CSV table of C-alpha atoms in Angstrom, one decimal:
chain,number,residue,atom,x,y,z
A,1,UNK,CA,86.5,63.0,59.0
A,2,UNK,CA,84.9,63.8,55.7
A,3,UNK,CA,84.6,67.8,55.1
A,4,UNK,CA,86.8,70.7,55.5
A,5,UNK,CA,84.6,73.5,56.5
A,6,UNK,CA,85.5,76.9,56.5
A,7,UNK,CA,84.8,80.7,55.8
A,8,UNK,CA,87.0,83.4,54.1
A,9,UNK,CA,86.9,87.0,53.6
A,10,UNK,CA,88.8,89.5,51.2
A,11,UNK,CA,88.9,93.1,51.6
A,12,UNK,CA,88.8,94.9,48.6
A,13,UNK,CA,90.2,98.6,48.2
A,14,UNK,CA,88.9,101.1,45.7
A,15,UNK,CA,88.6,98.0,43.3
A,16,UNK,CA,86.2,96.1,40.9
A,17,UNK,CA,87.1,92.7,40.6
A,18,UNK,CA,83.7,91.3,39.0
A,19,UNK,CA,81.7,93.2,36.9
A,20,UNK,CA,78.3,93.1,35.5
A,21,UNK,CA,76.5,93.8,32.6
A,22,UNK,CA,77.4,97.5,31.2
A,23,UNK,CA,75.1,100.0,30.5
A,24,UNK,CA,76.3,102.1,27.6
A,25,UNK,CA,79.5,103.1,28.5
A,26,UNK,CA,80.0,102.4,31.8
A,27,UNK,CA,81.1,99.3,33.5
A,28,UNK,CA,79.0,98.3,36.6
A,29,UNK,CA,80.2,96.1,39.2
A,30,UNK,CA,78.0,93.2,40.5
A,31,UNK,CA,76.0,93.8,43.2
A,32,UNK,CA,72.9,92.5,45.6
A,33,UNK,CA,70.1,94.5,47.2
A,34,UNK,CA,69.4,93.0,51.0
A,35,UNK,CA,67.0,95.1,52.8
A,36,UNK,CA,67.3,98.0,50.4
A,37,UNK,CA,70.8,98.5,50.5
A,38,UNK,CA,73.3,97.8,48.3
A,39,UNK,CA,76.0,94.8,48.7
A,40,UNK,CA,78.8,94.2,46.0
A,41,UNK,CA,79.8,90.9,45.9
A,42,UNK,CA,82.5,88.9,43.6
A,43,UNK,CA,80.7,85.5,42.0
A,44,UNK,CA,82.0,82.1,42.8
A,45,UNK,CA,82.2,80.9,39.2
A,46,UNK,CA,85.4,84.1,39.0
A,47,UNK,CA,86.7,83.2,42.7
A,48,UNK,CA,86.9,79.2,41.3
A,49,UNK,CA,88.2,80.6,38.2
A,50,UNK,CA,90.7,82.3,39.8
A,51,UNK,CA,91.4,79.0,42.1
A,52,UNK,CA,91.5,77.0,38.9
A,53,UNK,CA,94.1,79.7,37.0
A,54,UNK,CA,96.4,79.3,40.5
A,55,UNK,CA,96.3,75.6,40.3
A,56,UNK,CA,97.5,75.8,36.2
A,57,UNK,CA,100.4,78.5,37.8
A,58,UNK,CA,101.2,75.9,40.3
A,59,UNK,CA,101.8,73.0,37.5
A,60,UNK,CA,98.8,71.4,37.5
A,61,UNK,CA,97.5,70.9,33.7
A,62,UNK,CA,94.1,72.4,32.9
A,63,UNK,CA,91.5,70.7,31.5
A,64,UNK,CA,90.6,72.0,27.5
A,65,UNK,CA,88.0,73.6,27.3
A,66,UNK,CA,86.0,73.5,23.6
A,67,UNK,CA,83.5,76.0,22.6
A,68,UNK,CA,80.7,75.3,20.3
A,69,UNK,CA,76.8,76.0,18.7
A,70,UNK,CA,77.3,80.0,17.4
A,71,UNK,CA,79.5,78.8,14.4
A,72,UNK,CA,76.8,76.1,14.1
A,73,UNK,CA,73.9,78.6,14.5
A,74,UNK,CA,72.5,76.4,17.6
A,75,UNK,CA,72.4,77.0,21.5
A,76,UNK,CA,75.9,77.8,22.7
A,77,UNK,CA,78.0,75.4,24.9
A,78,UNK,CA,81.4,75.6,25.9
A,79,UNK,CA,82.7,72.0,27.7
A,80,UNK,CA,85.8,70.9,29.2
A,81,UNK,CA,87.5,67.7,28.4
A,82,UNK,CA,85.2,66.4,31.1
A,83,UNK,CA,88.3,63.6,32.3
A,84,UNK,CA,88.6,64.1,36.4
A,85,UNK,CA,91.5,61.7,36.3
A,86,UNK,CA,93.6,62.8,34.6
A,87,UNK,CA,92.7,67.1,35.1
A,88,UNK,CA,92.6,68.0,38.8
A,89,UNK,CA,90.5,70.7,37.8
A,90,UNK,CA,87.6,68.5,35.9
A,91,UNK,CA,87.9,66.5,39.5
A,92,UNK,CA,88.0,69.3,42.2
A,93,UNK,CA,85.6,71.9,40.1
A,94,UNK,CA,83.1,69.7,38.2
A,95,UNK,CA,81.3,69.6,34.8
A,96,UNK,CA,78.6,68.6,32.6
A,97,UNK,CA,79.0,67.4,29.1
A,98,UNK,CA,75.8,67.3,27.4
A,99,UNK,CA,75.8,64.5,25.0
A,100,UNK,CA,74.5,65.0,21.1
A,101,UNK,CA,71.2,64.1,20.3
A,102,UNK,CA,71.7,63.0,17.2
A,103,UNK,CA,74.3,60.8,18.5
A,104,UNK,CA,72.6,59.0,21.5
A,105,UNK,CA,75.0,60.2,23.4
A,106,UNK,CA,75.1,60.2,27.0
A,107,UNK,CA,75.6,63.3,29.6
A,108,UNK,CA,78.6,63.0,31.6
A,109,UNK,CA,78.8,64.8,34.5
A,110,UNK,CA,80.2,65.9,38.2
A,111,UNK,CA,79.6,67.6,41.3
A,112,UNK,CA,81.8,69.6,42.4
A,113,UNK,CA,83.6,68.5,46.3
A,114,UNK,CA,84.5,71.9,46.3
A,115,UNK,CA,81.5,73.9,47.1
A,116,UNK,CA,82.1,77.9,47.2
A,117,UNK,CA,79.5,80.7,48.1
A,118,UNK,CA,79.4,84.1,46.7
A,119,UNK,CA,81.5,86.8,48.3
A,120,UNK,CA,79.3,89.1,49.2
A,121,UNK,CA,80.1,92.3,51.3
A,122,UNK,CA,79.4,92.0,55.1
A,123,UNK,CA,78.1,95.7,55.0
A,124,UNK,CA,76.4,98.1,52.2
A,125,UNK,CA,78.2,100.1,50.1
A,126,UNK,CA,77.0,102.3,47.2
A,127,UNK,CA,79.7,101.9,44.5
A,128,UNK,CA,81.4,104.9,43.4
A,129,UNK,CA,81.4,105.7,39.5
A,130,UNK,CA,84.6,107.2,38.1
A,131,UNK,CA,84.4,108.7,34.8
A,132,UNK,CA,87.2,108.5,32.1
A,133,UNK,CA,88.4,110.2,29.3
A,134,UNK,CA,90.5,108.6,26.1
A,135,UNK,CA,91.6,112.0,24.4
A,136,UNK,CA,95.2,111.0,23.7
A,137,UNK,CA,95.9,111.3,20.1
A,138,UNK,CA,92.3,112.1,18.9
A,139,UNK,CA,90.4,114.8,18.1
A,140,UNK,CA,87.0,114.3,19.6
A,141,UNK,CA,88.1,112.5,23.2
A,142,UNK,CA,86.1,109.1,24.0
A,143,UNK,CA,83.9,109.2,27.1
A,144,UNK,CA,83.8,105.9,29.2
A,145,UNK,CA,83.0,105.1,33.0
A,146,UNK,CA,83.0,102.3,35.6
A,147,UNK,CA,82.1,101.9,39.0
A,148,UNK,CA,84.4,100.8,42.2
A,149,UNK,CA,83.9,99.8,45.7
A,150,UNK,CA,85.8,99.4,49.2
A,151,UNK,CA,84.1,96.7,50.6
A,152,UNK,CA,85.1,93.1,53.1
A,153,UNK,CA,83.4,90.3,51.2
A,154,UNK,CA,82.9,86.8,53.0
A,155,UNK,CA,82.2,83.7,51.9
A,156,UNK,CA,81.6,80.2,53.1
A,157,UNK,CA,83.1,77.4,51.7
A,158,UNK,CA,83.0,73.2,51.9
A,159,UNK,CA,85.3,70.9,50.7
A,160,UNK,CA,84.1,67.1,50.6
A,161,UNK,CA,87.7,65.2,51.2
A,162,UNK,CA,86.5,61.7,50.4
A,163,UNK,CA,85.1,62.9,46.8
A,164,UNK,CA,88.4,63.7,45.9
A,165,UNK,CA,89.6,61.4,43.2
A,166,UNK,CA,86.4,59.3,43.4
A,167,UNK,CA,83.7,58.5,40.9
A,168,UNK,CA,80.8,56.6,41.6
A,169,UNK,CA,79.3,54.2,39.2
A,170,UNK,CA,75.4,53.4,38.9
A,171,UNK,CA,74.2,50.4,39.2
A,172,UNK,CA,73.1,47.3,37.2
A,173,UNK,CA,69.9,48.9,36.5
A,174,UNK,CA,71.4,52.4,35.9
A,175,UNK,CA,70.4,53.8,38.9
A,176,UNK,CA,72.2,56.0,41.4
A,177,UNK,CA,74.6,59.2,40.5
A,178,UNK,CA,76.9,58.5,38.4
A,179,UNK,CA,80.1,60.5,39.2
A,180,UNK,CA,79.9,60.1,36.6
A,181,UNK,CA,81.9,57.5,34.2
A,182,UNK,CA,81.2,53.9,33.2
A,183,UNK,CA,83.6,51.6,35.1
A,184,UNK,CA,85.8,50.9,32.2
A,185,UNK,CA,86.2,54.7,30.5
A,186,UNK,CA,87.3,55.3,34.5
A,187,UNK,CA,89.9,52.1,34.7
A,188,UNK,CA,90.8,52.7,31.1
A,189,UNK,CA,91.9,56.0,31.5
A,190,UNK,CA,93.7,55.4,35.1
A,191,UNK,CA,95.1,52.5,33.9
A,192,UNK,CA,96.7,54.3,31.2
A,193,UNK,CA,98.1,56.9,33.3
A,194,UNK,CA,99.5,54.7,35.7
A,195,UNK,CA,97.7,56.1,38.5
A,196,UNK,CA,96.5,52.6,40.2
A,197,UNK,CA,92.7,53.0,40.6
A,198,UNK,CA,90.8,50.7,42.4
A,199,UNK,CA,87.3,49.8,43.0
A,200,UNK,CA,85.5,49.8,45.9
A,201,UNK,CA,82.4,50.8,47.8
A,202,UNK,CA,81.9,54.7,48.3
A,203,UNK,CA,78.4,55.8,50.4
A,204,UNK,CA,76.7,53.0,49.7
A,205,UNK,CA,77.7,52.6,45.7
A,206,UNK,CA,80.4,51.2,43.4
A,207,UNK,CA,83.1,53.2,43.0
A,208,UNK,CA,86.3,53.8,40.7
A,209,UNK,CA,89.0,55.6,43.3
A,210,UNK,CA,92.4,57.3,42.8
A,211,UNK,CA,95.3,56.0,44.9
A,212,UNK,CA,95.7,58.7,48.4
A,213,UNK,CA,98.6,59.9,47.0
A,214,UNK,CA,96.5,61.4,44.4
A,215,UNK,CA,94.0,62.3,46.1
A,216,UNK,CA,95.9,64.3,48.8
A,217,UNK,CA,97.9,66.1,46.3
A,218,UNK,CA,95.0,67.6,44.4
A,219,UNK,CA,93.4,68.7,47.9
A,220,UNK,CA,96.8,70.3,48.9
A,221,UNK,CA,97.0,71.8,45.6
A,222,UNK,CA,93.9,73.9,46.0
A,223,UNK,CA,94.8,75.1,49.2
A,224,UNK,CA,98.1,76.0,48.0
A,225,UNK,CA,96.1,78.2,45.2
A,226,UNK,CA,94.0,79.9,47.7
A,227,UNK,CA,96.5,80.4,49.5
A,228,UNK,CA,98.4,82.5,46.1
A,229,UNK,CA,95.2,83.3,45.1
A,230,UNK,CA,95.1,86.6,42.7
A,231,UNK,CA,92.6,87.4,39.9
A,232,UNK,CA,90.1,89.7,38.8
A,233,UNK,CA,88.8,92.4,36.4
A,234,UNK,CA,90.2,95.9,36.4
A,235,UNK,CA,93.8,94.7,37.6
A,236,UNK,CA,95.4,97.5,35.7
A,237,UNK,CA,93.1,100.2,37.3
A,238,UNK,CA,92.2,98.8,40.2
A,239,UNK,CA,95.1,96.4,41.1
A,240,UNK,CA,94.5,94.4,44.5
A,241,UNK,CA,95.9,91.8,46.2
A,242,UNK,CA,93.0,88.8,46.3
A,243,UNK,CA,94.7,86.8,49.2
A,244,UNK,CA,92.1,86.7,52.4
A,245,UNK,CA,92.7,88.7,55.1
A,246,UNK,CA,91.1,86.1,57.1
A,247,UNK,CA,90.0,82.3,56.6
A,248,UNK,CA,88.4,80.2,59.0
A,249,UNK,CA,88.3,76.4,58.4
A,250,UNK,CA,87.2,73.4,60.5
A,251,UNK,CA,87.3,69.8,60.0
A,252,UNK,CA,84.1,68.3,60.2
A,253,UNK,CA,81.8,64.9,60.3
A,254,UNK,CA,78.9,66.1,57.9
A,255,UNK,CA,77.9,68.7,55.1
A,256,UNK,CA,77.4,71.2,57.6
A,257,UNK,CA,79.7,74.7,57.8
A,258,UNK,CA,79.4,75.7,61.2
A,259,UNK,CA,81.1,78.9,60.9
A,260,UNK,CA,78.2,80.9,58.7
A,261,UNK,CA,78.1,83.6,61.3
A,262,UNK,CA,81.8,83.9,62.7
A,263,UNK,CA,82.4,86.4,59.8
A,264,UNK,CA,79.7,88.5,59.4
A,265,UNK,CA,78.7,92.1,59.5
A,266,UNK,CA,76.3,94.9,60.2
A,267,UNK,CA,75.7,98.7,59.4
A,268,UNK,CA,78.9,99.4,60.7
A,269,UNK,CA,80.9,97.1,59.5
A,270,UNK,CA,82.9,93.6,59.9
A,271,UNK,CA,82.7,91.6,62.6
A,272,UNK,CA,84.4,88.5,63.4
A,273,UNK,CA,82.9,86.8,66.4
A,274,UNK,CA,85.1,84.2,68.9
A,275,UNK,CA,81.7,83.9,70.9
A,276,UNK,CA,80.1,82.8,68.1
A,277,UNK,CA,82.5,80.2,67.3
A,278,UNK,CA,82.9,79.3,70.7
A,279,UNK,CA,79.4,78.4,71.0
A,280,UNK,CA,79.5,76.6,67.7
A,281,UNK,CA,81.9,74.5,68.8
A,282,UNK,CA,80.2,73.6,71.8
A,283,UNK,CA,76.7,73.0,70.2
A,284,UNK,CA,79.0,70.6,67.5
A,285,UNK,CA,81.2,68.8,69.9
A,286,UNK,CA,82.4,65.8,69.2
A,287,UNK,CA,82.1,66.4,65.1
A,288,UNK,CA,84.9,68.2,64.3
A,289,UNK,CA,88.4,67.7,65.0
A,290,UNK,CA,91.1,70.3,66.3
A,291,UNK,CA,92.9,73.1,66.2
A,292,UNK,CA,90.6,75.2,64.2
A,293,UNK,CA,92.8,77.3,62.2
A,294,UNK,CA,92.2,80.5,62.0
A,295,UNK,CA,94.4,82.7,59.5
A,296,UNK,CA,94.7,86.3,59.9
A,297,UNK,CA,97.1,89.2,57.8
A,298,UNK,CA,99.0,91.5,59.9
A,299,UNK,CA,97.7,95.2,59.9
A,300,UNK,CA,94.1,93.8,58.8
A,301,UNK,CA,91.6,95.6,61.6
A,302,UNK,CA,94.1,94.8,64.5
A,303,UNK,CA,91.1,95.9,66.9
A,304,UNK,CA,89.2,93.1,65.7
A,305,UNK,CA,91.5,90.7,65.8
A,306,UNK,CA,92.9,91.7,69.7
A,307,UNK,CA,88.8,91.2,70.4
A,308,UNK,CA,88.9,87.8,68.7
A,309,UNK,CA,91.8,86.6,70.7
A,310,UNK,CA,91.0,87.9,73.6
A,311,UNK,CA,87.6,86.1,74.0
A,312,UNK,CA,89.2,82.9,72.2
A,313,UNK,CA,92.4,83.1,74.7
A,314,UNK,CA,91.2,80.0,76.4
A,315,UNK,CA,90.9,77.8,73.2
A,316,UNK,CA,94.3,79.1,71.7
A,317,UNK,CA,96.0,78.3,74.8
A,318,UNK,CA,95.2,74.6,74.7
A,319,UNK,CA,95.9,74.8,71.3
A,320,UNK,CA,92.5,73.8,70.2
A,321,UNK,CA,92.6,77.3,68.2
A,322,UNK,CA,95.7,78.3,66.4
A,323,UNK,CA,96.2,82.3,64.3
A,324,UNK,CA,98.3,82.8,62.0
A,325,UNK,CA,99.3,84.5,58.4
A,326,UNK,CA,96.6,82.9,56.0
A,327,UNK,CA,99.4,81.9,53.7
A,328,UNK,CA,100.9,79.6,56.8
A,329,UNK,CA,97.8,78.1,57.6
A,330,UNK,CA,97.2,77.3,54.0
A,331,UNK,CA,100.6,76.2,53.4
A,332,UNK,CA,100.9,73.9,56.5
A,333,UNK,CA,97.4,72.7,56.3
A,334,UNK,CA,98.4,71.5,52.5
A,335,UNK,CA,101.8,70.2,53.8
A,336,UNK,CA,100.2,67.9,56.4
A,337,UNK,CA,98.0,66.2,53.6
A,338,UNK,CA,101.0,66.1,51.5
A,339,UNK,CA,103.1,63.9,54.1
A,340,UNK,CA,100.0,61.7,54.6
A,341,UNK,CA,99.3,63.0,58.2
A,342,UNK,CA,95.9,63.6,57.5
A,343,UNK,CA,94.7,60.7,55.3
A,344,UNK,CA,91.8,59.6,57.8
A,345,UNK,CA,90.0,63.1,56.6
A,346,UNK,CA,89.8,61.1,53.3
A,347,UNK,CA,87.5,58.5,53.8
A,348,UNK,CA,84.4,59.1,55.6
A,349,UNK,CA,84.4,58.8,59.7
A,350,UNK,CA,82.8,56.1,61.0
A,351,UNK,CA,79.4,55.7,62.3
């Protein structure tokens, strides 16, 4: 099995957790126009940032990060250390490292196995603006604003298991992707941490792997962060919890998330759709593997969720479906690759 597929959605209350640009003195939050109406939505770049922050809480060392071109008058760059084996982050998350010109030196990059959507509300909302006042200790008080919203955002999400810890090389004439290091900066550096990487063939190229102990451990790592996940602007005004109120994932054979429409919405509202998945399972059979686990907080839109299990009550009794807290999915999905129960989603299935 080679991806983890999945959808997840946080309900935000009377909050602004990603903000655009400000006009004057106002803060506005980000949002899309579908169909004329407006739909906030919360970036992936600050959803991964704050998966990346809960990794760092969790022990995981971030990569550096080195800013330069303003002091320098030039275009502005700002690069991590760009070293996937030894920073999860660089690994899970990705980069590019443009090289120097002058220097001849060569890009470095990586995709990222972790593949995020936007969160973008299921319904419209017009965001409300609340005006401010700073008047304490000043004679002539300080007008400011910024706009808020109430709002369930939904995203989908895709995480390529086998990518984990793995670094293609091109070949003898240069070509293919390089995942991107030359075979010696990747044994080099693995070497010198001890971490026992070997070589081997990966989709049809060379390739410079970390050991499965590795590898699981960084997977289980960002599910443990999602599963703690907090972030976002306006905290002190708006503070909000960022853990989903529901998260859908599915192990699957190929780069396809069959769960796009499960969470979804309409003018009035969220919906989250059993039939839906039901029939996606069926039209899929035979590429993903079971139970899908579905997490769901208590007290979140309990009418939706007594629908959901009512018209899943066949798949949940076989066990092929399993609800819980997100936090114990999470939790126990990360614990299973820890122990090495799941390994086999770490290298691609067989044709």
């Amino acid at each position: 099995m080679a991806y983890l597929a999945g959808r997840m959605l946080i309900s935000v209350e009377a909050g602004a957790p990603n903000n655009g640009k400000g006009e004057d003195t106002t803060a506005r939050v980000k949002y899309a126009t579908v169909r004329g109406r407006r739909h906030p939505y919360v970036s992936a770049q600050a959803v991964r940032r704050w998966i990346r922050d809960g990794m760092a809480g969790r022990g995981a060392p971030a990569s550096p990060v080195t800013r330069v071109g303003k002091a320098q008058n030039r275009a502005q760059k700002a690069n991590t250390d760009a070293d996937p084996i030894t920073y999860a982050d660089d690994d899970l998350f990705g980069y590019m490292r443009a090289g120097a010109k002058k220097d001849d030196a060569a890009t470095t990059l990586r995709d990222s196995p972790f593949m995020l959507g936007t969160l973008m509300s299921v319904a419209p909302v017009h965001p409300t603006e609340d005006f401010g006042v700073m008047s304490r200790g000043v004679g002539e008080p300080v007008l400011h604003g910024h706009e808020f919203y109430t709002a369930d955002l939904a995203a989908p999400f895709l995480f390529d298991l086998p990518r984990v810890g793995t670094f293609t090389l091109p070949n003898a004439d240069g070509v293919g992707r390089p995942n991107y290091l030359t075979q010696e900066q990747a044994l080099q550096v693995a070497q010198a941490a001890a971490l026992g990487a070997g070589t081997e063939m990966f989709r049809g190229q060379g390739a410079v792997r970390l050991p499965v102990q590795e590898r699981r451990h960084r997977a289980a790592l960002l599910l443990e962060a999602v599963a703690h996940l907090h972030g976002g602007a306006k905290q002190a005004l708006h503070y909000g919890d960022r853990v989903p109120s529901v998260i859908v994932m599915v192990p699957f054979k190929g780069g396809v998330n069959p769960l796009a429409h499960v969470i979804s919405g309409d003018e009035g509202g969220l919906l989250v759709r059993g039939d839906v998945l039901r029939k996606e399972l069926a039209a899929w059979s035979g590429e993903w593997i079971p139970p899908v686990r579905v997490g769901w907080r208590p007290g979140f839109r309990d009418d939706l969720r007594a629908d959901f299990e009512k018209e899943c009550a066949q798949e949940i009794a076989e066990g092929t479906l399993v609800v819980d807290h997100p936090r114990t999915v999470l939790l126990g999905l990360a614990s299973e690759m820890r122990g090495g129960a799941l390994d086999a989603w770490f290298d691609d299935a067989a044709e």
